[in-house]
Amino acid sequence: MNIEQARFNMIEQQVRPWDVLDFRVLETLRAVRREDFAPEALREQAFTDTPLPIGHGQVMMPPVVEGRMLQALDIQPGEAVLEIGAGTGFTAACMAHLGGRVTSVEIFDDLAASASARLAEHRIEVTVETGDASAGWDDGKRYDVIAITGAVATVPEAYRQKLGEGGRLFVIVGQAPVMEALLITRESGDSFVTQSLFETCLPHLVHAEPRPAFSF
């Protein structure tokens, strides 16, 4: 397999045609070695347009979703970034490459450990924390950017309130088979603007699943 050709095809035939045109995002997807963050058994599938299973019912986002999310968040150098769902560490690596000061939270100890190891191996500075952040993450800080990388049934209010003025929150809301990716921007105080970005379908964060409907 020609890895560099596969990376080129991913960007030019998947990501760019999905309206990801931001040069910084495209350069990031070229520079951060996606295959190094994929599960070893799926390394050669790292560039396919499909979610890759990483254990615990979670997945590595497809490249097109990563690209659209990074473009919408418009991360600027020095901005404080909070990621909910570290997964393999790839998304955090991309956000750090764009200049973000990234804290990533992962509920599963083994995923957090492997993400930390991969990031350290590539000398990418990201703080990885372990814990359940499905409803919020109480670290007493506000963030310029928050990315929730698993789906949620509803937008957790705690994360809207963690945004600083001008802060952006990416979140995927709903339930299968169709979910909606949203960008929520805090303009000032309690004034928020919500933009619908695209439809997709990803696993829910643990403890953020829809409540089962009652049947009689």
PDB file of C-alpha atoms in Angstrom:
ATOM      1  CA  MET A   1       0.000   0.000   0.000  1.00  0.00           C
ATOM      2  CA  ASN A   2       1.291   3.455  -0.938  1.00  0.00           C
ATOM      3  CA  ILE A   3       0.526   5.416   2.242  1.00  0.00           C
ATOM      4  CA  GLU A   4       1.231   8.840   0.777  1.00  0.00           C
ATOM      5  CA  GLN A   5      -0.966   8.165  -2.248  1.00  0.00           C
ATOM      6  CA  ALA A   6      -3.742   6.993   0.086  1.00  0.00           C
ATOM      7  CA  ARG A   7      -3.386  10.187   2.122  1.00  0.00           C
ATOM      8  CA  PHE A   8      -3.506  12.307  -1.042  1.00  0.00           C
ATOM      9  CA  ASN A   9      -6.624  10.455  -2.232  1.00  0.00           C
ATOM     10  CA  MET A  10      -8.286  10.903   1.151  1.00  0.00           C
ATOM     11  CA  ILE A  11      -7.819  14.661   1.001  1.00  0.00           C
ATOM     12  CA  GLU A  12      -8.518  15.220  -2.682  1.00  0.00           C
ATOM     13  CA  GLN A  13     -11.303  12.679  -3.239  1.00  0.00           C
ATOM     14  CA  GLN A  14     -13.070  12.656   0.146  1.00  0.00           C
ATOM     15  CA  VAL A  15     -12.321  15.692   2.284  1.00  0.00           C
ATOM     16  CA  ARG A  16     -12.022  18.526  -0.237  1.00  0.00           C
ATOM     17  CA  PRO A  17     -15.180  17.513  -2.189  1.00  0.00           C
ATOM     18  CA  TRP A  18     -17.081  17.720   1.114  1.00  0.00           C
ATOM     19  CA  ASP A  19     -16.435  21.493   1.098  1.00  0.00           C
ATOM     20  CA  VAL A  20     -13.381  21.414   3.326  1.00  0.00           C
ATOM     21  CA  LEU A  21     -11.365  24.142   1.625  1.00  0.00           C
ATOM     22  CA  ASP A  22      -9.526  25.748   4.541  1.00  0.00           C
ATOM     23  CA  PHE A  23      -5.814  25.498   3.693  1.00  0.00           C
ATOM     24  CA  ARG A  24      -4.776  25.133   7.346  1.00  0.00           C
ATOM     25  CA  VAL A  25      -7.136  22.188   7.837  1.00  0.00           C
ATOM     26  CA  LEU A  26      -6.033  20.437   4.655  1.00  0.00           C
ATOM     27  CA  GLU A  27      -2.375  20.959   5.593  1.00  0.00           C
ATOM     28  CA  THR A  28      -3.078  19.514   9.044  1.00  0.00           C
ATOM     29  CA  LEU A  29      -4.647  16.392   7.568  1.00  0.00           C
ATOM     30  CA  ARG A  30      -1.539  16.008   5.391  1.00  0.00           C
ATOM     31  CA  ALA A  31       0.891  16.561   8.261  1.00  0.00           C
ATOM     32  CA  VAL A  32      -0.654  14.501  11.085  1.00  0.00           C
ATOM     33  CA  ARG A  33      -0.121  10.836  10.282  1.00  0.00           C
ATOM     34  CA  ARG A  34      -3.612   9.402  10.609  1.00  0.00           C
ATOM     35  CA  GLU A  35      -2.390   5.838  10.098  1.00  0.00           C
ATOM     36  CA  ASP A  36      -0.186   6.099  13.206  1.00  0.00           C
ATOM     37  CA  PHE A  37      -3.259   6.805  15.350  1.00  0.00           C
ATOM     38  CA  ALA A  38      -5.503   4.107  13.885  1.00  0.00           C
ATOM     39  CA  PRO A  39      -5.670   0.698  15.603  1.00  0.00           C
ATOM     40  CA  GLU A  40      -2.750  -1.363  14.316  1.00  0.00           C
ATOM     41  CA  ALA A  41      -5.015  -3.994  12.752  1.00  0.00           C
ATOM     42  CA  LEU A  42      -6.823  -1.244  10.809  1.00  0.00           C
ATOM     43  CA  ARG A  43      -3.796   0.814   9.834  1.00  0.00           C
ATOM     44  CA  GLU A  44      -4.324   0.275   6.098  1.00  0.00           C
ATOM     45  CA  GLN A  45      -7.977   1.312   6.443  1.00  0.00           C
ATOM     46  CA  ALA A  46      -7.110   4.604   8.124  1.00  0.00           C
ATOM     47  CA  PHE A  47      -7.864   6.621   4.981  1.00  0.00           C
ATOM     48  CA  THR A  48     -11.230   5.056   4.136  1.00  0.00           C
ATOM     49  CA  ASP A  49     -14.396   7.114   4.424  1.00  0.00           C
ATOM     50  CA  THR A  50     -15.842   5.088   7.287  1.00  0.00           C
ATOM     51  CA  PRO A  51     -15.723   5.106  11.093  1.00  0.00           C
ATOM     52  CA  LEU A  52     -13.043   2.743  12.431  1.00  0.00           C
ATOM     53  CA  PRO A  53     -13.852   0.741  15.596  1.00  0.00           C
ATOM     54  CA  ILE A  54     -11.416   1.423  18.446  1.00  0.00           C
ATOM     55  CA  GLY A  55     -13.033  -0.623  21.231  1.00  0.00           C
ATOM     56  CA  HIS A  56     -15.753  -0.058  23.823  1.00  0.00           C
ATOM     57  CA  GLY A  57     -18.260   0.617  21.036  1.00  0.00           C
ATOM     58  CA  GLN A  58     -16.409   3.808  20.059  1.00  0.00           C
ATOM     59  CA  VAL A  59     -14.941   4.790  16.692  1.00  0.00           C
ATOM     60  CA  MET A  60     -12.338   6.949  15.000  1.00  0.00           C
ATOM     61  CA  MET A  61     -14.218   9.635  13.052  1.00  0.00           C
ATOM     62  CA  PRO A  62     -14.222   9.387   9.238  1.00  0.00           C
ATOM     63  CA  PRO A  63     -11.839  11.881   7.594  1.00  0.00           C
ATOM     64  CA  VAL A  64     -14.666  13.980   6.124  1.00  0.00           C
ATOM     65  CA  VAL A  65     -16.224  14.514   9.560  1.00  0.00           C
ATOM     66  CA  GLU A  66     -12.823  15.396  11.048  1.00  0.00           C
ATOM     67  CA  GLY A  67     -12.240  17.897   8.256  1.00  0.00           C
ATOM     68  CA  ARG A  68     -15.619  19.593   8.508  1.00  0.00           C
ATOM     69  CA  MET A  69     -15.365  19.787  12.288  1.00  0.00           C
ATOM     70  CA  LEU A  70     -11.876  21.321  12.240  1.00  0.00           C
ATOM     71  CA  GLN A  71     -12.908  23.814   9.571  1.00  0.00           C
ATOM     72  CA  ALA A  72     -16.005  24.891  11.509  1.00  0.00           C
ATOM     73  CA  LEU A  73     -14.122  25.294  14.803  1.00  0.00           C
ATOM     74  CA  ASP A  74     -11.501  27.561  13.127  1.00  0.00           C
ATOM     75  CA  ILE A  75      -8.912  26.948  15.849  1.00  0.00           C
ATOM     76  CA  GLN A  76      -6.386  29.769  16.172  1.00  0.00           C
ATOM     77  CA  PRO A  77      -2.898  29.557  17.690  1.00  0.00           C
ATOM     78  CA  GLY A  78      -2.965  29.811  21.477  1.00  0.00           C
ATOM     79  CA  GLU A  79      -6.667  29.102  21.890  1.00  0.00           C
ATOM     80  CA  ALA A  80      -7.735  26.872  24.777  1.00  0.00           C
ATOM     81  CA  VAL A  81      -9.361  23.706  23.422  1.00  0.00           C
ATOM     82  CA  LEU A  82     -11.325  21.039  25.288  1.00  0.00           C
ATOM     83  CA  GLU A  83     -11.996  17.711  23.586  1.00  0.00           C
ATOM     84  CA  ILE A  84     -14.537  15.284  25.013  1.00  0.00           C
ATOM     85  CA  GLY A  85     -13.654  11.782  23.834  1.00  0.00           C
ATOM     86  CA  ALA A  86      -9.919  11.378  23.221  1.00  0.00           C
ATOM     87  CA  GLY A  87     -10.329   8.107  21.322  1.00  0.00           C
ATOM     88  CA  THR A  88      -7.086   7.375  19.495  1.00  0.00           C
ATOM     89  CA  GLY A  89      -5.669  10.875  20.030  1.00  0.00           C
ATOM     90  CA  PHE A  90      -5.840  11.805  16.343  1.00  0.00           C
ATOM     91  CA  THR A  91      -8.342  14.645  16.677  1.00  0.00           C
ATOM     92  CA  ALA A  92      -6.402  16.128  19.576  1.00  0.00           C
ATOM     93  CA  ALA A  93      -3.229  15.906  17.498  1.00  0.00           C
ATOM     94  CA  CYS A  94      -4.904  17.812  14.666  1.00  0.00           C
ATOM     95  CA  MET A  95      -6.206  20.509  17.012  1.00  0.00           C
ATOM     96  CA  ALA A  96      -2.762  20.891  18.572  1.00  0.00           C
ATOM     97  CA  HIS A  97      -1.195  21.117  15.081  1.00  0.00           C
ATOM     98  CA  LEU A  98      -3.546  24.026  14.389  1.00  0.00           C
ATOM     99  CA  GLY A  99      -2.098  25.765  17.442  1.00  0.00           C
ATOM    100  CA  GLY A 100      -4.632  24.890  20.113  1.00  0.00           C
ATOM    101  CA  ARG A 101      -3.675  24.294  23.741  1.00  0.00           C
ATOM    102  CA  VAL A 102      -5.576  21.030  23.999  1.00  0.00           C
ATOM    103  CA  THR A 103      -7.023  19.172  26.970  1.00  0.00           C
ATOM    104  CA  SER A 104      -8.665  15.886  26.008  1.00  0.00           C
ATOM    105  CA  VAL A 105     -10.911  13.824  28.296  1.00  0.00           C
ATOM    106  CA  GLU A 106     -11.479  10.095  27.849  1.00  0.00           C
ATOM    107  CA  ILE A 107     -13.725   7.840  29.952  1.00  0.00           C
ATOM    108  CA  PHE A 108     -11.850   4.599  29.208  1.00  0.00           C
ATOM    109  CA  ASP A 109      -8.477   4.158  30.904  1.00  0.00           C
ATOM    110  CA  ASP A 110      -6.984   2.047  28.114  1.00  0.00           C
ATOM    111  CA  LEU A 111      -7.971   4.489  25.360  1.00  0.00           C
ATOM    112  CA  ALA A 112      -6.625   7.411  27.401  1.00  0.00           C
ATOM    113  CA  ALA A 113      -3.318   5.590  27.945  1.00  0.00           C
ATOM    114  CA  SER A 114      -2.888   4.641  24.284  1.00  0.00           C
ATOM    115  CA  ALA A 115      -3.834   8.137  23.092  1.00  0.00           C
ATOM    116  CA  SER A 116      -1.287   9.652  25.504  1.00  0.00           C
ATOM    117  CA  ALA A 117       1.379   7.249  24.279  1.00  0.00           C
ATOM    118  CA  ARG A 118       0.735   8.028  20.615  1.00  0.00           C
ATOM    119  CA  LEU A 119       0.757  11.764  21.226  1.00  0.00           C
ATOM    120  CA  ALA A 120       3.987  11.540  23.220  1.00  0.00           C
ATOM    121  CA  GLU A 121       5.593   9.391  20.520  1.00  0.00           C
ATOM    122  CA  HIS A 122       4.887  12.159  17.999  1.00  0.00           C
ATOM    123  CA  ARG A 123       5.955  14.877  20.469  1.00  0.00           C
ATOM    124  CA  ILE A 124       2.545  16.509  20.381  1.00  0.00           C
ATOM    125  CA  GLU A 125       1.681  18.427  23.542  1.00  0.00           C
ATOM    126  CA  VAL A 126      -1.830  17.488  24.687  1.00  0.00           C
ATOM    127  CA  THR A 127      -3.082  17.019  28.240  1.00  0.00           C
ATOM    128  CA  VAL A 128      -5.098  13.790  28.431  1.00  0.00           C
ATOM    129  CA  GLU A 129      -7.414  13.370  31.412  1.00  0.00           C
ATOM    130  CA  THR A 130      -9.461  10.323  32.380  1.00  0.00           C
ATOM    131  CA  GLY A 131     -13.061  10.679  33.534  1.00  0.00           C
ATOM    132  CA  ASP A 132     -16.748  10.737  32.644  1.00  0.00           C
ATOM    133  CA  ALA A 133     -17.396  14.031  30.857  1.00  0.00           C
ATOM    134  CA  SER A 134     -20.701  13.065  29.244  1.00  0.00           C
ATOM    135  CA  ALA A 135     -22.654  15.753  31.099  1.00  0.00           C
ATOM    136  CA  GLY A 136     -19.858  18.231  31.790  1.00  0.00           C
ATOM    137  CA  TRP A 137     -16.250  18.629  32.913  1.00  0.00           C
ATOM    138  CA  ASP A 138     -15.795  20.635  36.091  1.00  0.00           C
ATOM    139  CA  ASP A 139     -12.248  21.971  35.882  1.00  0.00           C
ATOM    140  CA  GLY A 140     -13.185  25.574  36.644  1.00  0.00           C
ATOM    141  CA  LYS A 141     -12.025  26.819  33.230  1.00  0.00           C
ATOM    142  CA  ARG A 142     -13.591  28.360  30.162  1.00  0.00           C
ATOM    143  CA  TYR A 143     -12.518  27.416  26.660  1.00  0.00           C
ATOM    144  CA  ASP A 144     -12.309  29.050  23.257  1.00  0.00           C
ATOM    145  CA  VAL A 145     -13.126  25.759  21.554  1.00  0.00           C
ATOM    146  CA  ILE A 146     -14.942  22.621  22.737  1.00  0.00           C
ATOM    147  CA  ALA A 147     -15.231  19.524  20.540  1.00  0.00           C
ATOM    148  CA  ILE A 148     -17.497  16.678  21.626  1.00  0.00           C
ATOM    149  CA  THR A 149     -16.398  13.819  19.397  1.00  0.00           C
ATOM    150  CA  GLY A 150     -19.183  11.358  20.205  1.00  0.00           C
ATOM    151  CA  ALA A 151     -22.890  11.918  19.732  1.00  0.00           C
ATOM    152  CA  VAL A 152     -25.190  13.118  22.525  1.00  0.00           C
ATOM    153  CA  ALA A 153     -28.960  12.962  22.870  1.00  0.00           C
ATOM    154  CA  THR A 154     -29.155  16.669  23.714  1.00  0.00           C
ATOM    155  CA  VAL A 155     -26.573  19.447  23.996  1.00  0.00           C
ATOM    156  CA  PRO A 156     -25.199  19.480  27.568  1.00  0.00           C
ATOM    157  CA  GLU A 157     -25.829  22.955  28.964  1.00  0.00           C
ATOM    158  CA  ALA A 158     -22.631  22.680  31.012  1.00  0.00           C
ATOM    159  CA  TYR A 159     -20.565  22.857  27.830  1.00  0.00           C
ATOM    160  CA  ARG A 160     -22.371  25.890  26.476  1.00  0.00           C
ATOM    161  CA  GLN A 161     -21.554  27.617  29.750  1.00  0.00           C
ATOM    162  CA  LYS A 162     -17.870  26.632  29.536  1.00  0.00           C
ATOM    163  CA  LEU A 163     -17.437  28.661  26.358  1.00  0.00           C
ATOM    164  CA  GLY A 164     -15.737  32.008  26.642  1.00  0.00           C
ATOM    165  CA  GLU A 165     -17.031  34.961  24.648  1.00  0.00           C
ATOM    166  CA  GLY A 166     -16.620  34.081  20.973  1.00  0.00           C
ATOM    167  CA  GLY A 167     -16.117  30.436  21.904  1.00  0.00           C
ATOM    168  CA  ARG A 168     -17.246  27.619  19.598  1.00  0.00           C
ATOM    169  CA  LEU A 169     -18.752  24.246  20.491  1.00  0.00           C
ATOM    170  CA  PHE A 170     -18.953  21.348  18.027  1.00  0.00           C
ATOM    171  CA  VAL A 171     -21.471  18.664  18.922  1.00  0.00           C
ATOM    172  CA  ILE A 172     -23.376  15.871  17.163  1.00  0.00           C
ATOM    173  CA  VAL A 173     -26.956  15.568  18.404  1.00  0.00           C
ATOM    174  CA  GLY A 174     -29.706  13.009  17.937  1.00  0.00           C
ATOM    175  CA  GLN A 175     -29.987   9.300  17.406  1.00  0.00           C
ATOM    176  CA  ALA A 176     -29.425   6.817  14.589  1.00  0.00           C
ATOM    177  CA  PRO A 177     -29.931   6.649  11.703  1.00  0.00           C
ATOM    178  CA  VAL A 178     -29.626  10.433  11.283  1.00  0.00           C
ATOM    179  CA  MET A 179     -27.836  12.847  13.577  1.00  0.00           C
ATOM    180  CA  GLU A 180     -27.030  16.526  13.144  1.00  0.00           C
ATOM    181  CA  ALA A 181     -23.644  18.180  13.605  1.00  0.00           C
ATOM    182  CA  LEU A 182     -23.986  21.628  15.170  1.00  0.00           C
ATOM    183  CA  LEU A 183     -21.669  24.573  15.757  1.00  0.00           C
ATOM    184  CA  ILE A 184     -22.727  26.670  18.755  1.00  0.00           C
ATOM    185  CA  THR A 185     -21.037  30.052  19.175  1.00  0.00           C
ATOM    186  CA  ARG A 186     -21.240  32.159  22.314  1.00  0.00           C
ATOM    187  CA  GLU A 187     -21.565  35.723  21.088  1.00  0.00           C
ATOM    188  CA  SER A 188     -21.719  37.295  24.554  1.00  0.00           C
ATOM    189  CA  GLY A 189     -23.216  36.511  27.948  1.00  0.00           C
ATOM    190  CA  ASP A 190     -26.198  34.239  27.416  1.00  0.00           C
ATOM    191  CA  SER A 191     -26.403  34.942  23.674  1.00  0.00           C
ATOM    192  CA  PHE A 192     -25.656  31.854  21.587  1.00  0.00           C
ATOM    193  CA  VAL A 193     -25.941  31.196  17.848  1.00  0.00           C
ATOM    194  CA  THR A 194     -26.472  27.640  16.592  1.00  0.00           C
ATOM    195  CA  GLN A 195     -25.519  26.625  13.060  1.00  0.00           C
ATOM    196  CA  SER A 196     -26.452  23.307  11.474  1.00  0.00           C
ATOM    197  CA  LEU A 197     -23.396  21.917   9.664  1.00  0.00           C
ATOM    198  CA  PHE A 198     -24.267  18.483   8.238  1.00  0.00           C
ATOM    199  CA  GLU A 199     -25.944  15.168   8.921  1.00  0.00           C
ATOM    200  CA  THR A 200     -23.952  12.147  10.074  1.00  0.00           C
ATOM    201  CA  CYS A 201     -24.187   9.146  12.398  1.00  0.00           C
ATOM    202  CA  LEU A 202     -21.681   8.214  15.119  1.00  0.00           C
ATOM    203  CA  PRO A 203     -21.851   6.254  18.394  1.00  0.00           C
ATOM    204  CA  HIS A 204     -23.004   8.141  21.463  1.00  0.00           C
ATOM    205  CA  LEU A 205     -20.694   9.103  24.255  1.00  0.00           C
ATOM    206  CA  VAL A 206     -21.045   6.664  27.139  1.00  0.00           C
ATOM    207  CA  HIS A 207     -23.848   7.917  29.442  1.00  0.00           C
ATOM    208  CA  ALA A 208     -25.042  10.390  26.776  1.00  0.00           C
ATOM    209  CA  GLU A 209     -27.333   7.955  24.964  1.00  0.00           C
ATOM    210  CA  PRO A 210     -31.035   8.733  24.397  1.00  0.00           C
ATOM    211  CA  ARG A 211     -33.303   7.496  27.135  1.00  0.00           C
ATOM    212  CA  PRO A 212     -35.251   4.408  26.080  1.00  0.00           C
ATOM    213  CA  ALA A 213     -38.839   5.111  25.060  1.00  0.00           C
ATOM    214  CA  PHE A 214     -41.459   3.713  27.391  1.00  0.00           C
ATOM    215  CA  SER A 215     -43.759   1.080  25.948  1.00  0.00           C
ATOM    216  CA  PHE A 216     -47.091   0.032  27.368  1.00  0.00           C
TER     217      PHE A 216
END
